[in-house]
Short mmCIF file of N, CA, C and O and ligand atoms in Angstrom, two decimals:
data_model
loop_
_atom_site.label_atom_id
_atom_site.label_comp_id
_atom_site.label_asym_id
_atom_site.label_seq_id
_atom_site.Cartn_x
_atom_site.Cartn_y
_atom_site.Cartn_z
N MET A 923 -63.87 15.59 0.99
CA MET A 923 -63.74 16.25 2.19
C MET A 923 -64.18 17.77 2.18
O MET A 923 -63.81 18.31 0.89
N LYS A 924 -64.88 18.09 3.34
CA LYS A 924 -65.29 19.72 2.88
C LYS A 924 -64.85 20.54 4.12
O LYS A 924 -64.32 19.93 5.34
N ILE A 925 -64.38 21.72 3.65
CA ILE A 925 -63.45 22.52 4.71
C ILE A 925 -64.43 24.31 4.51
O ILE A 925 -64.73 24.51 3.51
N ASN A 926 -64.49 24.70 5.56
CA ASN A 926 -64.75 26.10 5.63
C ASN A 926 -63.68 27.14 5.44
O ASN A 926 -63.04 27.06 6.32
N CYS A 927 -63.82 28.15 4.29
CA CYS A 927 -62.69 28.69 4.33
C CYS A 927 -62.82 29.78 5.45
O CYS A 927 -63.91 30.31 5.88
N LEU A 928 -61.84 30.42 6.19
CA LEU A 928 -61.70 31.07 7.25
C LEU A 928 -61.74 32.45 7.00
O LEU A 928 -62.18 33.20 7.73
N SER A 929 -61.65 32.73 5.61
CA SER A 929 -61.73 34.08 5.30
C SER A 929 -63.25 34.35 4.93
O SER A 929 -63.92 35.50 5.36
N CYS A 930 -63.61 33.79 3.82
CA CYS A 930 -65.07 33.92 3.46
C CYS A 930 -66.40 33.04 3.89
O CYS A 930 -67.41 33.42 3.45
N GLY A 931 -65.91 31.98 4.72
CA GLY A 931 -66.85 30.88 5.15
C GLY A 931 -67.38 30.23 4.10
O GLY A 931 -68.11 29.49 4.29
N HIS A 932 -66.95 30.21 2.93
CA HIS A 932 -67.41 29.43 1.82
C HIS A 932 -66.97 27.67 2.00
O HIS A 932 -65.72 27.66 2.50
N LYS A 933 -67.91 27.08 1.84
CA LYS A 933 -67.52 25.74 1.87
C LYS A 933 -66.77 25.14 0.50
O LYS A 933 -67.26 25.16 -0.43
N LEU A 934 -65.72 24.77 0.84
CA LEU A 934 -64.76 24.20 -0.15
C LEU A 934 -64.83 22.63 -0.22
O LEU A 934 -64.49 22.04 0.58
N ASP A 935 -64.87 22.30 -1.46
CA ASP A 935 -65.16 20.90 -1.69
C ASP A 935 -63.77 20.35 -2.18
O ASP A 935 -63.07 20.80 -3.07
N LEU A 936 -63.05 19.38 -1.55
CA LEU A 936 -61.76 18.98 -1.48
C LEU A 936 -61.82 17.44 -1.97
O LEU A 936 -62.58 16.76 -1.54
N ASP A 937 -61.08 17.22 -2.98
CA ASP A 937 -61.13 15.83 -3.27
C ASP A 937 -60.26 14.86 -2.54
O ASP A 937 -59.59 15.60 -1.74
N GLU A 938 -60.26 13.42 -2.73
CA GLU A 938 -59.63 12.51 -1.64
C GLU A 938 -58.34 12.69 -1.58
O GLU A 938 -57.81 12.19 -0.64
N THR A 939 -57.62 13.48 -2.68
CA THR A 939 -56.20 13.70 -2.23
C THR A 939 -55.86 14.71 -1.22
O THR A 939 -54.85 14.35 -0.68
N TYR A 940 -56.95 15.16 -0.62
CA TYR A 940 -56.71 15.83 0.67
C TYR A 940 -57.03 15.20 2.02
O TYR A 940 -57.18 15.82 2.83
N ASN A 941 -57.56 14.08 1.84
CA ASN A 941 -57.92 13.12 3.06
C ASN A 941 -56.61 13.05 4.05
O ASN A 941 -56.93 13.16 5.18
N ASP A 942 -55.60 13.01 3.33
CA ASP A 942 -54.34 12.88 4.37
C ASP A 942 -53.38 13.80 3.77
O ASP A 942 -52.72 13.47 2.92
N TYR A 943 -53.51 14.88 4.28
CA TYR A 943 -52.81 16.19 3.60
C TYR A 943 -52.16 17.00 4.54
O TYR A 943 -52.87 17.42 5.59
N GLU A 944 -51.08 17.91 4.27
CA GLU A 944 -50.59 18.76 5.04
C GLU A 944 -49.95 19.75 4.20
O GLU A 944 -48.95 19.35 3.42
N GLY A 945 -50.39 20.90 4.29
CA GLY A 945 -49.76 21.89 3.17
C GLY A 945 -50.90 23.11 3.09
O GLY A 945 -51.88 23.07 3.99
N GLN A 946 -50.57 23.85 2.07
CA GLN A 946 -51.68 24.81 1.46
C GLN A 946 -52.53 24.63 0.82
O GLN A 946 -52.40 23.99 -0.42
N ILE A 947 -53.61 25.47 0.97
CA ILE A 947 -54.84 25.13 -0.25
C ILE A 947 -55.18 26.68 -0.61
O ILE A 947 -55.01 27.70 0.53
N LYS A 948 -55.76 26.80 -1.41
CA LYS A 948 -56.10 28.01 -1.84
C LYS A 948 -57.77 28.21 -2.19
O LYS A 948 -58.36 27.38 -2.71
N CYS A 949 -58.43 29.37 -1.69
CA CYS A 949 -60.10 29.01 -1.59
C CYS A 949 -60.06 29.79 -3.06
O CYS A 949 -59.66 30.98 -3.21
N PHE A 950 -60.99 29.08 -3.72
CA PHE A 950 -61.33 29.65 -5.02
C PHE A 950 -62.28 30.86 -5.29
O PHE A 950 -62.30 31.19 -6.21
N VAL A 951 -62.78 31.01 -3.95
CA VAL A 951 -63.85 32.13 -3.96
C VAL A 951 -62.93 33.56 -3.69
O VAL A 951 -63.54 34.34 -4.47
N CYS A 952 -62.51 33.43 -2.45
CA CYS A 952 -61.96 34.77 -1.90
C CYS A 952 -60.38 34.84 -2.33
O CYS A 952 -59.75 36.00 -2.04
N GLY A 953 -59.73 33.77 -2.55
CA GLY A 953 -58.36 33.80 -2.99
C GLY A 953 -57.26 33.58 -1.65
O GLY A 953 -55.98 33.76 -1.90
N ALA A 954 -58.00 33.33 -0.47
CA ALA A 954 -57.12 33.27 0.83
C ALA A 954 -56.36 31.85 0.67
O ALA A 954 -56.92 30.91 0.23
N LEU A 955 -55.29 31.94 1.21
CA LEU A 955 -54.46 30.86 1.37
C LEU A 955 -54.72 30.28 2.90
O LEU A 955 -54.49 31.02 3.98
N LEU A 956 -54.66 29.22 2.92
CA LEU A 956 -55.10 28.37 4.22
C LEU A 956 -53.70 27.03 4.52
O LEU A 956 -53.69 26.70 3.33
N GLU A 957 -53.56 26.84 5.79
CA GLU A 957 -52.62 25.82 5.73
C GLU A 957 -53.63 24.82 6.46
O GLU A 957 -54.19 25.11 7.62
N ILE A 958 -53.36 23.79 6.12
CA ILE A 958 -54.33 22.90 6.83
C ILE A 958 -53.40 21.52 7.04
O ILE A 958 -52.69 21.36 6.23
N LYS A 959 -54.16 20.82 7.66
CA LYS A 959 -53.53 19.59 7.97
C LYS A 959 -54.83 18.51 8.44
O LYS A 959 -55.71 18.91 9.25
N SER A 960 -54.86 17.40 7.76
CA SER A 960 -55.71 16.39 7.56
C SER A 960 -55.43 15.04 7.76
O SER A 960 -54.30 14.73 7.44
N GLU A 961 -56.65 14.33 8.33
CA GLU A 961 -55.94 12.91 8.80
C GLU A 961 -57.39 11.98 8.57
O GLU A 961 -58.30 12.38 9.15
N ASP A 962 -57.12 10.90 7.64
CA ASP A 962 -58.19 10.07 7.69
C ASP A 962 -59.62 10.85 7.14
O ASP A 962 -60.55 10.66 7.76
N GLY A 963 -59.29 12.05 6.22
CA GLY A 963 -60.85 12.85 5.73
C GLY A 963 -61.06 13.50 7.19
O GLY A 963 -62.40 14.11 6.71
N ALA A 964 -60.33 13.90 7.99
CA ALA A 964 -60.84 14.86 9.04
C ALA A 964 -59.96 15.98 9.09
O ALA A 964 -58.45 15.83 9.11
N ILE A 965 -60.30 17.32 9.09
CA ILE A 965 -59.35 18.39 9.54
C ILE A 965 -58.87 18.36 10.99
O ILE A 965 -59.69 18.14 11.90
N LYS A 966 -57.55 18.36 11.23
CA LYS A 966 -56.81 18.23 12.34
C LYS A 966 -56.52 19.73 12.79
O LYS A 966 -56.64 20.12 13.97
N SER A 967 -55.88 20.45 11.72
CA SER A 967 -55.89 21.91 12.00
C SER A 967 -55.93 22.71 10.93
O SER A 967 -55.88 22.40 9.63
N GLN A 968 -56.28 24.03 10.92
CA GLN A 968 -56.40 24.93 9.74
C GLN A 968 -55.98 26.35 10.29
O GLN A 968 -56.45 26.72 11.08
N LYS A 969 -55.42 27.21 9.44
CA LYS A 969 -55.04 28.37 9.78
C LYS A 969 -54.77 29.27 8.28
O LYS A 969 -54.60 28.65 7.39
N PHE A 970 -54.76 30.41 8.93
CA PHE A 970 -54.79 31.45 7.85
C PHE A 970 -53.38 31.56 7.37
O PHE A 970 -52.37 31.70 8.28
N VAL A 971 -52.98 31.55 6.13
CA VAL A 971 -51.69 31.85 5.46
C VAL A 971 -51.69 33.36 5.10
O VAL A 971 -50.75 34.52 5.57
N LYS A 972 -52.69 33.66 4.25
CA LYS A 972 -52.52 35.18 3.64
C LYS A 972 -54.08 35.55 3.16
O LYS A 972 -54.82 34.64 2.80
N ILE A 973 -54.52 36.50 3.52
CA ILE A 973 -55.71 37.07 3.00
C ILE A 973 -55.63 37.79 1.68
O ILE A 973 -54.78 38.61 1.72
N VAL A 974 -55.86 37.42 0.68
CA VAL A 974 -56.12 38.32 -0.56
C VAL A 974 -57.22 39.04 -0.93
O VAL A 974 -58.22 38.54 -0.99
N ARG A 975 -56.99 40.38 -0.74
CA ARG A 975 -58.11 41.17 -1.20
C ARG A 975 -58.47 41.34 -2.49
O ARG A 975 -57.56 41.33 -3.18
N PRO A 976 -59.67 41.50 -2.93
CA PRO A 976 -60.09 41.88 -4.07
C PRO A 976 -59.24 43.15 -4.60
O PRO A 976 -59.23 44.10 -3.94
N SER A 977 -58.80 43.08 -5.91
CA SER A 977 -58.15 44.29 -6.20
C SER A 977 -58.92 45.39 -6.43
O SER A 977 -58.50 46.56 -6.27
N VAL A 978 -60.40 45.46 -6.82
CA VAL A 978 -61.15 46.26 -6.51
C VAL A 978 -61.08 47.24 -5.38
O VAL A 978 -61.16 48.55 -5.42
N GLU A 979 -61.32 46.54 -4.28
CA GLU A 979 -61.11 46.91 -3.11
C GLU A 979 -59.80 47.85 -2.75
O GLU A 979 -59.79 48.94 -2.08
N GLU A 980 -58.75 47.30 -3.13
CA GLU A 980 -57.41 47.85 -3.11
C GLU A 980 -57.28 49.14 -3.86
O GLU A 980 -56.74 50.31 -3.63
N ALA A 981 -57.97 49.19 -5.05
CA ALA A 981 -57.83 50.33 -5.82
C ALA A 981 -58.47 51.57 -5.22
O ALA A 981 -58.41 52.87 -5.52
N MET A 982 -59.79 51.15 -4.63
CA MET A 982 -60.77 52.06 -3.93
C MET A 982 -59.91 52.63 -2.65
O MET A 982 -59.98 53.97 -2.41
N GLU A 983 -59.22 51.71 -1.83
CA GLU A 983 -58.13 52.29 -0.85
C GLU A 983 -57.03 53.28 -1.23
O GLU A 983 -56.98 54.30 -0.77
N ARG A 984 -56.91 53.14 -2.43
CA ARG A 984 -55.74 54.02 -2.91
C ARG A 984 -56.26 55.45 -3.43
O ARG A 984 -55.78 56.46 -3.39
N LYS A 985 -57.53 55.13 -3.93
CA LYS A 985 -58.23 56.49 -4.20
C LYS A 985 -58.15 57.40 -3.02
O LYS A 985 -58.32 58.40 -3.28
N LEU A 986 -58.99 56.51 -2.16
CA LEU A 986 -59.02 57.35 -0.79
C LEU A 986 -57.87 57.77 -0.01
O LEU A 986 -58.13 58.91 0.76
N GLY A 987 -56.72 57.21 -0.42
CA GLY A 987 -55.41 57.70 0.04
C GLY A 987 -55.19 57.90 1.61
O GLY A 987 -54.40 58.49 2.20
ZN1 ZN B 1406 -62.18 32.05 1.11
#
């Protein structure tokens, strides 16, 4: 099953464990937490739980103050 990350748009490959699933998954590209609900290998709903920003960006923001 494939799902597009809502944060970075990357196509995530999920194995068949997630064909019937309700819960959180983590994008391995940007680290965002998504809450998904799937049924028979199709996404029923998908929403953000948390956007994790790269630590580099946070460090820059701190510097800019
Ligand atoms: Zn992502």
